[in-house]
Coordinates of C-alpha atoms in Angstrom, one line a residue:
M1 CA -32.6 167.7 -231.0
S2 CA -34.8 167.7 -227.9
V3 CA -36.1 164.5 -226.4
F4 CA -39.6 166.0 -226.1
E5 CA -41.4 169.3 -226.5
C6 CA -43.1 170.7 -223.4
R7 CA -46.1 173.0 -222.8
Y8 CA -47.1 173.7 -219.3
F9 CA -49.7 175.8 -217.4
S10 CA -50.1 176.7 -213.7
Y11 CA -53.2 178.3 -212.2
A12 CA -53.5 179.4 -208.6
K13 CA -56.4 178.3 -206.4
D14 CA -57.2 182.0 -205.8
P15 CA -57.0 183.9 -209.1
E16 CA -56.8 187.2 -207.2
H17 CA -53.5 186.1 -205.5
P18 CA -51.4 184.2 -208.1
E19 CA -48.3 184.6 -205.8
Q20 CA -49.9 182.2 -203.3
N21 CA -49.6 179.3 -205.8
Q22 CA -47.9 176.4 -204.0
D23 CA -47.1 174.3 -207.1
A24 CA -43.7 174.2 -208.8
F25 CA -42.5 172.8 -212.1
Q26 CA -39.1 172.6 -213.8
V27 CA -38.1 171.0 -217.1
R28 CA -35.0 170.5 -219.3
E29 CA -36.0 169.5 -222.8
S30 CA -32.5 168.9 -224.1
D31 CA -31.9 165.7 -222.0
G32 CA -35.5 164.9 -221.3
F33 CA -35.8 165.8 -217.6
A34 CA -39.0 167.1 -215.8
V35 CA -40.0 167.5 -212.2
I36 CA -43.3 168.7 -210.6
A37 CA -44.2 169.4 -207.0
D38 CA -47.4 170.3 -205.1
G39 CA -46.8 172.2 -201.8
V40 CA -49.2 171.6 -198.9
T41 CA -51.2 174.7 -198.4
S42 CA -52.0 174.0 -194.7
A43 CA -48.2 174.1 -193.9
I44 CA -46.0 177.2 -193.9
F45 CA -43.6 178.3 -196.7
S46 CA -44.5 175.2 -198.8
A47 CA -44.1 177.1 -202.1
A48 CA -40.5 177.9 -201.2
W49 CA -39.8 174.3 -200.3
A50 CA -41.4 172.9 -203.5
K51 CA -39.4 175.4 -205.7
L52 CA -36.2 174.6 -203.9
L53 CA -36.6 170.8 -204.4
T54 CA -37.6 171.1 -208.1
Q55 CA -34.6 173.3 -208.9
T56 CA -32.2 171.0 -207.0
I57 CA -33.5 167.8 -208.6
L58 CA -33.1 169.3 -212.0
E59 CA -29.4 169.9 -211.4
N60 CA -28.6 167.0 -209.0
P61 CA -31.3 164.3 -208.8
P62 CA -31.1 161.9 -205.8
N63 CA -31.4 158.2 -205.6
P64 CA -34.2 157.3 -203.1
E65 CA -33.2 153.6 -203.2
D66 CA -30.1 154.5 -201.1
Q67 CA -31.5 155.8 -197.8
D68 CA -28.3 157.1 -196.4
A69 CA -27.3 158.9 -199.7
F70 CA -30.8 160.4 -199.9
M71 CA -30.6 161.8 -196.4
R72 CA -27.2 163.3 -197.1
W73 CA -28.8 164.9 -200.2
L74 CA -31.8 166.2 -198.2
L75 CA -30.1 167.6 -195.1
P76 CA -28.4 170.7 -196.8
L77 CA -31.7 171.5 -198.6
R78 CA -33.5 171.6 -195.3
R79 CA -31.0 173.9 -193.9
Q80 CA -31.1 176.1 -197.0
W81 CA -34.9 176.3 -196.8
Y82 CA -34.8 177.4 -193.2
E83 CA -32.2 180.1 -193.9
S84 CA -34.1 181.4 -196.9
V85 CA -37.5 182.0 -195.4
D86 CA -38.3 185.3 -193.7
T87 CA -39.7 184.7 -190.2
T88 CA -39.7 188.2 -188.9
N89 CA -43.3 189.2 -189.9
L90 CA -45.0 185.9 -188.9
A91 CA -48.4 186.2 -187.3
W92 CA -49.0 184.6 -183.9
Y93 CA -50.9 181.7 -185.4
Q94 CA -48.2 181.0 -188.0
K95 CA -45.3 180.7 -185.5
P96 CA -46.3 177.3 -184.2
K97 CA -46.3 175.9 -187.8
L98 CA -42.7 176.8 -188.3
A99 CA -41.6 174.0 -186.0
S100 CA -43.2 171.4 -188.2
G101 CA -42.0 173.0 -191.4
A102 CA -43.2 172.8 -195.0
F103 CA -44.5 169.8 -197.0
T104 CA -44.8 168.9 -200.6
T105 CA -45.4 166.0 -203.0
L106 CA -42.7 165.3 -205.6
L107 CA -42.5 163.6 -209.0
W108 CA -39.6 163.6 -211.4
C109 CA -38.9 161.6 -214.6
W110 CA -36.3 161.5 -217.4
L111 CA -36.2 159.9 -220.8
E112 CA -33.2 158.5 -222.6
P113 CA -33.1 157.3 -226.2
C114 CA -32.6 153.5 -226.4
P115 CA -32.6 150.9 -229.2
T116 CA -35.8 148.9 -229.8
P117 CA -35.7 146.0 -227.4
E118 CA -35.9 142.5 -228.7
P119 CA -37.3 139.4 -227.0
G120 CA -34.6 138.2 -224.5
D121 CA -33.2 141.7 -223.8
P122 CA -33.5 143.0 -220.2
E123 CA -35.4 146.1 -221.4
F124 CA -38.0 143.9 -223.1
T125 CA -39.7 143.3 -219.7
L126 CA -40.4 147.0 -219.7
V127 CA -42.4 146.9 -222.9
E128 CA -46.1 146.9 -222.9
V129 CA -46.9 147.4 -226.6
L130 CA -44.5 148.5 -229.4
A131 CA -45.6 150.4 -232.5
P132 CA -43.5 149.6 -235.6
K133 CA -41.0 151.9 -237.1
K134 CA -40.9 154.3 -234.1
R135 CA -38.0 155.3 -231.9
C136 CA -37.9 154.1 -228.3
F137 CA -37.1 155.9 -225.1
L138 CA -36.5 154.5 -221.6
L139 CA -38.7 156.3 -219.1
R140 CA -37.6 156.3 -215.5
G141 CA -39.1 158.2 -212.6
W142 CA -39.8 158.5 -208.8
A143 CA -42.8 159.9 -207.0
I144 CA -44.1 160.5 -203.5
G145 CA -47.6 161.8 -203.0
D146 CA -50.5 162.2 -205.4
S147 CA -48.9 164.2 -208.3
C148 CA -49.3 161.9 -211.3
L149 CA -47.8 160.9 -214.6
F150 CA -49.9 159.7 -217.5
H151 CA -48.5 157.8 -220.4
V152 CA -50.8 158.3 -223.4
R153 CA -50.7 156.9 -226.9
E154 CA -53.1 157.6 -229.7
N155 CA -54.9 154.5 -231.2
K156 CA -53.7 152.4 -228.4
P157 CA -54.5 148.7 -228.8
A158 CA -56.4 146.8 -226.1
T159 CA -54.1 146.0 -223.2
G160 CA -56.6 145.1 -220.5
A161 CA -56.3 148.5 -218.7
F162 CA -58.5 151.4 -219.7
D163 CA -59.5 149.7 -223.0
G164 CA -61.2 152.1 -225.4
T165 CA -59.1 155.0 -224.2
D166 CA -55.6 156.2 -225.1
L167 CA -54.2 155.8 -221.6
M168 CA -51.3 153.3 -221.3
K169 CA -50.2 153.9 -217.7
I170 CA -50.9 156.1 -214.7
F171 CA -48.3 156.5 -212.0
P172 CA -48.3 156.4 -208.9
L173 CA -52.1 156.3 -208.2
E174 CA -54.5 154.0 -210.1
K175 CA -58.0 155.0 -209.1
S176 CA -59.8 158.4 -208.7
E177 CA -60.9 157.4 -205.2
D178 CA -57.3 157.3 -204.0
F179 CA -57.1 161.1 -204.2
E180 CA -59.5 161.4 -201.3
E181 CA -56.8 160.0 -198.9
S182 CA -54.0 162.1 -197.4
P183 CA -50.9 161.6 -199.5
N184 CA -47.4 161.0 -198.4
V185 CA -45.3 164.1 -198.5
L186 CA -41.7 165.2 -198.1
G187 CA -41.1 167.6 -195.2
S188 CA -38.5 170.4 -194.7
V189 CA -38.0 169.5 -191.1
D190 CA -36.9 166.2 -189.7
L191 CA -39.9 165.1 -187.6
G192 CA -38.6 161.5 -187.1
K193 CA -40.6 160.1 -190.0
D194 CA -37.8 160.1 -192.6
P195 CA -37.2 156.3 -192.4
Y196 CA -40.9 155.8 -193.4
L197 CA -40.8 157.8 -196.6
K198 CA -42.0 155.6 -199.5
F199 CA -41.0 156.6 -203.0
Q200 CA -42.5 154.7 -205.9
K201 CA -40.5 154.0 -209.0
I202 CA -41.5 153.7 -212.7
E203 CA -39.5 152.2 -215.6
R204 CA -41.1 151.5 -219.0
I205 CA -40.4 151.8 -222.7
V206 CA -42.2 154.7 -224.5
Q207 CA -42.0 155.6 -228.1
E208 CA -41.9 158.6 -230.4
G209 CA -45.3 160.3 -230.7
D210 CA -46.4 159.3 -227.2
W211 CA -47.6 161.8 -224.6
I212 CA -46.3 162.1 -221.1
V213 CA -48.6 164.3 -218.9
L214 CA -47.5 165.5 -215.5
A215 CA -50.2 167.1 -213.3
T216 CA -50.8 168.0 -209.6
D217 CA -53.6 166.3 -207.7
A218 CA -56.6 168.4 -208.8
F219 CA -56.0 168.0 -212.5
S220 CA -54.8 164.4 -212.1
Q221 CA -58.1 163.4 -210.4
W222 CA -60.1 165.1 -213.2
T223 CA -58.0 163.3 -215.9
L224 CA -58.4 159.9 -214.2
R225 CA -62.2 160.4 -213.8
S226 CA -62.4 161.2 -217.5
Y227 CA -60.6 158.0 -218.5
E228 CA -62.8 156.0 -216.1
A229 CA -65.8 157.4 -217.8
G230 CA -64.4 156.4 -221.2
M231 CA -63.5 160.0 -222.3
N232 CA -60.1 160.8 -223.8
P233 CA -58.8 164.3 -223.0
D234 CA -57.7 166.1 -226.1
W235 CA -54.0 166.8 -225.2
E236 CA -53.3 168.4 -228.5
G237 CA -56.1 170.8 -227.9
F238 CA -54.9 171.6 -224.4
R239 CA -51.3 172.1 -225.7
N240 CA -52.5 174.7 -228.2
L241 CA -54.3 176.8 -225.6
S242 CA -53.1 180.2 -224.5
D243 CA -52.6 180.8 -220.8
E244 CA -55.7 182.9 -220.6
A245 CA -57.8 180.2 -222.4
F246 CA -56.5 177.6 -220.0
Y247 CA -57.4 179.8 -217.0
S248 CA -60.9 180.3 -218.4
E249 CA -61.3 176.5 -219.0
I250 CA -60.3 175.7 -215.4
D251 CA -62.7 178.4 -214.1
Q252 CA -65.6 176.7 -216.0
M253 CA -64.6 173.3 -214.7
R254 CA -64.5 174.5 -211.2
S255 CA -67.9 176.2 -211.5
A256 CA -69.3 172.9 -212.9
G257 CA -67.9 170.9 -210.1
E258 CA -65.7 168.8 -212.4
I259 CA -62.4 169.8 -210.6
R260 CA -61.5 170.8 -207.1
Y261 CA -60.6 174.3 -206.1
D262 CA -56.9 173.9 -205.7
D263 CA -53.7 175.0 -207.3
T264 CA -53.7 173.4 -210.8
T265 CA -50.5 172.7 -212.7
L266 CA -50.4 170.7 -216.0
A267 CA -47.3 169.8 -218.1
I268 CA -47.8 168.1 -221.5
L269 CA -44.7 166.5 -223.0
K270 CA -44.7 165.4 -226.6
I271 CA -42.0 162.7 -227.1
G272 CA -39.6 162.7 -230.1
V273 CA -40.4 166.1 -231.7
S274 CA -38.6 166.9 -234.9
A275 CA -35.5 169.0 -235.0
E276 CA -37.2 171.8 -236.8
R277 CA -40.0 172.0 -234.3
A278 CA -37.6 171.7 -231.4
D279 CA -35.6 174.7 -232.7
S280 CA -38.8 176.8 -232.9
A281 CA -39.9 175.7 -229.4
S282 CA -38.7 177.7 -226.5
D283 CA -35.8 176.1 -224.5
S284 CA -36.9 177.8 -221.3
V285 CA -40.0 177.2 -219.3
P286 CA -42.3 180.3 -219.2
E287 CA -43.3 181.5 -215.8
P288 CA -47.0 181.1 -214.9
V289 CA -48.9 184.3 -215.2
S290 CA -52.2 185.3 -214.0
S291 CA -55.2 186.4 -216.1
P292 CA -54.8 189.8 -217.7
R293 CA -57.9 191.1 -216.0
L294 CA -56.3 190.3 -212.7
A295 CA -52.8 191.7 -213.5
P296 CA -51.7 194.6 -211.3
R297 CA -51.9 198.0 -212.9
P298 CA -48.6 199.6 -213.9
V299 CA -47.3 202.4 -211.8
P300 CA -46.7 205.5 -213.9
P301 CA -43.1 206.8 -213.5
K302 CA -42.6 210.0 -211.5
P303 CA -41.8 213.1 -213.6
K304 CA -38.2 214.1 -213.3
P305 CA -37.5 217.6 -212.0
Q306 CA -36.6 220.1 -214.7
P307 CA -33.4 222.1 -214.3
Q308 CA -34.1 225.7 -213.5
P309 CA -32.7 228.3 -215.9
A310 CA -29.7 230.3 -214.7
P311 CA -30.4 233.9 -213.7
S312 CA -29.5 236.5 -216.2
Q313 CA -27.6 238.7 -213.7
P314 CA -25.3 237.5 -211.0
P315 CA -26.8 237.9 -207.5
Q316 CA -25.8 241.1 -205.7
P317 CA -24.2 240.8 -202.3
Q318 CA -26.6 242.0 -199.5
P319 CA -25.3 244.7 -197.2
S320 CA -24.5 243.4 -193.8
R321 CA -26.5 244.7 -190.8
P322 CA -24.6 246.5 -188.0
Q323 CA -24.2 244.3 -184.9
P324 CA -25.5 245.7 -181.6
A325 CA -22.9 246.5 -179.0
P326 CA -22.8 244.1 -176.1
R327 CA -24.5 245.1 -172.9
P328 CA -22.4 245.5 -169.8
V329 CA -22.9 242.8 -167.3
P330 CA -23.2 244.2 -163.7
P331 CA -21.0 242.4 -161.1
R332 CA -22.8 239.9 -158.9
P333 CA -23.1 240.8 -155.2
V334 CA -20.9 238.7 -152.9
P335 CA -23.0 236.8 -150.4
Q336 CA -22.2 237.6 -146.7
P337 CA -21.9 234.7 -144.2
Q338 CA -24.9 234.3 -142.0
P339 CA -24.8 233.1 -138.4
E340 CA -25.9 229.4 -138.0
T341 CA -29.3 229.0 -136.4
R342 CA -30.9 225.9 -135.1
S343 CA -34.5 225.0 -134.1
E344 CA -36.0 222.3 -132.0
P345 CA -38.7 219.9 -133.2
S346 CA -42.2 221.1 -132.5
Q347 CA -44.0 219.4 -129.6
G348 CA -47.4 220.9 -128.9
F349 CA -47.5 224.6 -128.0
H350 CA -43.9 225.7 -127.4
Y351 CA -41.6 228.6 -127.7
S352 CA -38.0 228.7 -128.9
I353 CA -35.3 228.1 -126.3
R354 CA -32.2 230.2 -126.3
R355 CA -29.0 228.3 -126.1
P356 CA -25.6 229.5 -124.9
G357 CA -23.6 231.0 -127.7
D358 CA -26.7 231.9 -129.9
P359 CA -26.2 235.5 -131.3
A360 CA -30.0 236.0 -131.5
P361 CA -31.1 239.1 -129.6
D362 CA -34.6 237.7 -128.6
A363 CA -34.6 235.2 -125.8
P364 CA -37.2 232.4 -126.4
Q365 CA -38.8 230.7 -123.3
E366 CA -39.4 227.1 -122.5
P367 CA -42.7 225.5 -123.7
V368 CA -45.6 225.7 -121.3
R369 CA -47.9 222.7 -121.0
D370 CA -51.7 223.3 -121.1
T371 CA -53.1 221.3 -118.1
A372 CA -56.7 221.9 -119.2
Q373 CA -56.1 220.3 -122.6
D374 CA -54.6 217.2 -120.9
A375 CA -57.6 216.8 -118.7
R376 CA -60.0 216.9 -121.7
A377 CA -57.8 214.2 -123.5
D378 CA -58.0 211.9 -120.5
Q379 CA -61.8 212.2 -120.4
W380 CA -62.1 211.5 -124.1
I381 CA -59.9 208.4 -123.8
E382 CA -62.0 207.1 -120.8
A383 CA -65.3 207.7 -122.8
T384 CA -63.9 205.9 -125.8
G385 CA -63.0 202.8 -123.7
Q386 CA -66.4 202.6 -122.2
L387 CA -68.0 202.8 -125.7
G388 CA -65.7 200.0 -127.0
N389 CA -66.7 197.8 -124.0
R390 CA -70.4 198.3 -124.8
L391 CA -69.8 197.4 -128.5
S392 CA -68.0 194.3 -127.6
E393 CA -70.8 193.1 -125.4
N394 CA -73.4 193.8 -128.1
V395 CA -71.4 191.9 -130.7
R396 CA -71.2 188.9 -128.3
Q397 CA -75.0 189.0 -127.8
W398 CA -75.6 189.3 -131.6
K399 CA -73.4 186.3 -132.2
E400 CA -75.2 184.1 -129.7
K401 CA -78.6 185.1 -131.1
G402 CA -77.4 184.5 -134.8
S403 CA -76.1 181.0 -133.9
E404 CA -79.3 180.1 -132.3
M405 CA -81.4 181.4 -135.2
A406 CA -79.1 179.5 -137.7
E407 CA -79.5 176.3 -135.9
N408 CA -83.3 176.6 -135.9
V409 CA -83.4 177.5 -139.6
G410 CA -81.1 174.6 -140.5
D411 CA -83.2 172.1 -138.6
Q412 CA -86.3 173.4 -140.4
I413 CA -84.7 173.2 -143.9
S414 CA -83.4 169.6 -143.2
D415 CA -86.9 168.5 -142.1
G416 CA -88.4 170.1 -145.2
M417 CA -85.9 168.4 -147.6
L418 CA -86.5 165.0 -145.9
R419 CA -90.3 165.4 -146.3
L420 CA -89.9 166.5 -150.0
G421 CA -87.6 163.5 -150.7
D422 CA -90.1 161.1 -149.3
K423 CA -92.9 162.5 -151.4
T424 CA -90.8 162.5 -154.6
H425 CA -89.8 158.9 -154.0
A426 CA -93.4 157.9 -153.5
M427 CA -94.4 159.7 -156.7
V428 CA -91.7 158.0 -158.8
E429 CA -92.5 154.6 -157.4
S430 CA -96.2 155.0 -158.3
A431 CA -95.5 156.4 -161.8
T432 CA -92.9 153.9 -162.8
P433 CA -95.3 151.2 -164.1
K434 CA -97.3 153.7 -166.0
V435 CA -94.2 155.3 -167.6
K436 CA -92.9 151.8 -168.6
E437 CA -96.2 150.9 -170.2
M438 CA -96.3 154.2 -172.2
M439 CA -92.7 153.8 -173.4
G440 CA -93.4 150.3 -174.5
K441 CA -96.4 151.3 -176.5
F442 CA -94.5 154.2 -178.1
F443 CA -91.5 152.2 -179.2
G444 CA -93.8 149.3 -180.2
M445 CA -95.2 151.4 -183.0
F446 CA -91.7 151.5 -184.6
R447 CA -90.8 147.9 -183.9
R448 CA -91.0 145.6 -186.9
E449 CA -91.5 141.9 -186.1
K450 CA -89.2 139.7 -188.1
S451 CA -90.9 136.8 -189.9
E452 CA -89.8 134.3 -192.4
D453 CA -92.8 135.2 -194.6
V454 CA -91.7 138.8 -194.8
P455 CA -88.7 139.3 -197.2
Q456 CA -85.9 141.3 -195.6
E457 CA -84.5 144.3 -197.5
E458 CA -80.9 144.1 -198.6
P459 CA -78.6 146.8 -197.2
E460 CA -78.2 149.6 -199.7
E461 CA -74.7 149.8 -201.3
R462 CA -72.6 152.8 -200.6
R463 CA -72.9 155.3 -203.4
K464 CA -69.8 156.0 -205.4
P465 CA -69.0 159.6 -206.2
Q466 CA -70.8 160.7 -209.3
F467 CA -68.7 162.0 -212.2
R468 CA -70.2 165.1 -213.9
K469 CA -70.2 164.8 -217.6
P470 CA -68.2 167.4 -219.5
D471 CA -69.9 170.6 -220.6
P472 CA -70.9 170.4 -224.3
N473 CA -69.4 173.8 -224.8
R474 CA -66.0 172.3 -224.0
R475 CA -66.5 169.2 -226.2
R476 CA -63.4 170.1 -228.2
F477 CA -61.2 169.1 -225.3
Y478 CA -62.4 165.5 -225.3
H479 CA -62.4 162.6 -227.8
P480 CA -65.7 160.8 -227.5
P481 CA -65.7 157.0 -227.1
E482 CA -65.6 154.9 -230.3
D483 CA -69.2 153.6 -229.8
D484 CA -70.6 157.2 -229.7
T485 CA -68.7 158.0 -232.9
K486 CA -70.1 155.1 -234.8
K487 CA -73.7 156.0 -233.7

C-alpha cells in the first residue's frame, strides 16, 4: 500500500524546446518521498545540477542541520556534476559562466504513518486540526528557494489563516509578493557562500484524504494568488487532466497574464490512497512530454539493400593480354673531367686576367680605366654638393621667416581671444539680472504656496499588484467562495 498517489506535470518555458526545461522532480510513492527542484536559467547546466540533486536525495537524503555532514554529502555531487557536463562546445559567452557553476532551488519531503497524537504527546504540538476517524501521517521536509509545498484539506475549518479556503499550510513562502525577490539557491561550485545557506524545515501532522501539492515558483505564485483572492484551485480537476490538456491550460493562463512565462512543474499528492487504487496507479513517474503538435517527426527507416540474384552461368575467365617486351635502356655517357676555371669579380670595364697554370688558350688582359668617365663623375659630385648647399641655405631662410610669421599670428590670436573674453564677460554680467528675473517668474508659475487654509493632499499609497481573475472558460479548475455559492 502506497503512502500517497502522485500525478505530476512539467511544461517548459519554451514549448518549442522542451529539452531546455530546467525543472526536475522525483518521487517514490511506496515510502512517501518526493523532491522537486527549479534550476536557474541564467546559469549554465542548471538542468543537469537539478536532476542530479533530486536523484541523489531520493536515494540518500542529507541532513541540513549538520553543516559538516551536509558539506561532505555535497562535495562529491559537485565533482560529479563538473565531470558529467560537456564543455567542449561552449560558446565564448558561456565559458565565463562555468566558473560560477549552476544553481537550483530545492524542496523535498517524506511522509510516515503515525498513530493519532493525543494531548501530552510530543507530536501533538505538530497538530493544527484533526479530522475524526482518519489515519495520521508525519510530514517532514526541507526547502531552500521559492519552490513551495501546499497542504490542502477539503472542508477545512476556520484556523485563522486563509479562512474560507481549503489551504492549511504553505511552505516556505507565505505571501505572493515574496516571489518577486531573488531566492536562495544551492550552487554546484563552492563560491565561499556555503556557510550562509539557509534551509527551512517543516514538521506537521497530515491526515488521510489531504492533498500535498509541490510546485515550482511560477505555479506556486499563481496558486498563492488564487488563495489570497479567496479561490480554491480544483486539485481533483487538475489531477485528472491529460498532459496535453495541462499544457493548453498553462498556455491560456500565460496569455491572460495569470502566470509568468517560466518552466512550470506541478506535483499533486493524494495522501492515504486505497490499496486497490495504489495497485492501479503507476509506480514510476512518467517523463514530461511536449505537446503532440510540437513533437519531432519520426525519421523513416532506410530501406535495406536487397540481395542480388546469383548469375545463371559461372563467369568465364578473360584471356590475358600479351605483355610488351621491355625496351633496351641505352648506357649513360660517362662525364669527362673538365679543367678548373676561375674568374675575378667584376669592377667596371675589365677583361679577364690570365694566371700562371691556366690551360685556357686565350690570354685576357688587365682592365683599363676610363679617365674621361672619372672626370665626368667628379664634376657631377661637385655640382651635387653645390646644390645641397643652396638647399640648406633656403631651408634656413624659410625656417626664420616661418618662426617670425608664427609669432605674429600667435600674438594676433591672443589679442583677439582677450578682446572676445572681455566682451563675453560684459554680456553675461549685463544679462544675469534679467535671466534671474525670468527664471523666477517661470518657476513661480509652478510653485504652490503652502497655507493652513488649503488642505494638503495625502501621499498616494503604493499600488499592490493586481490579480487577474480566472477566465470563466476555466471555471472548472476553481471552487468559488462560499458566499458566491449561496448567492
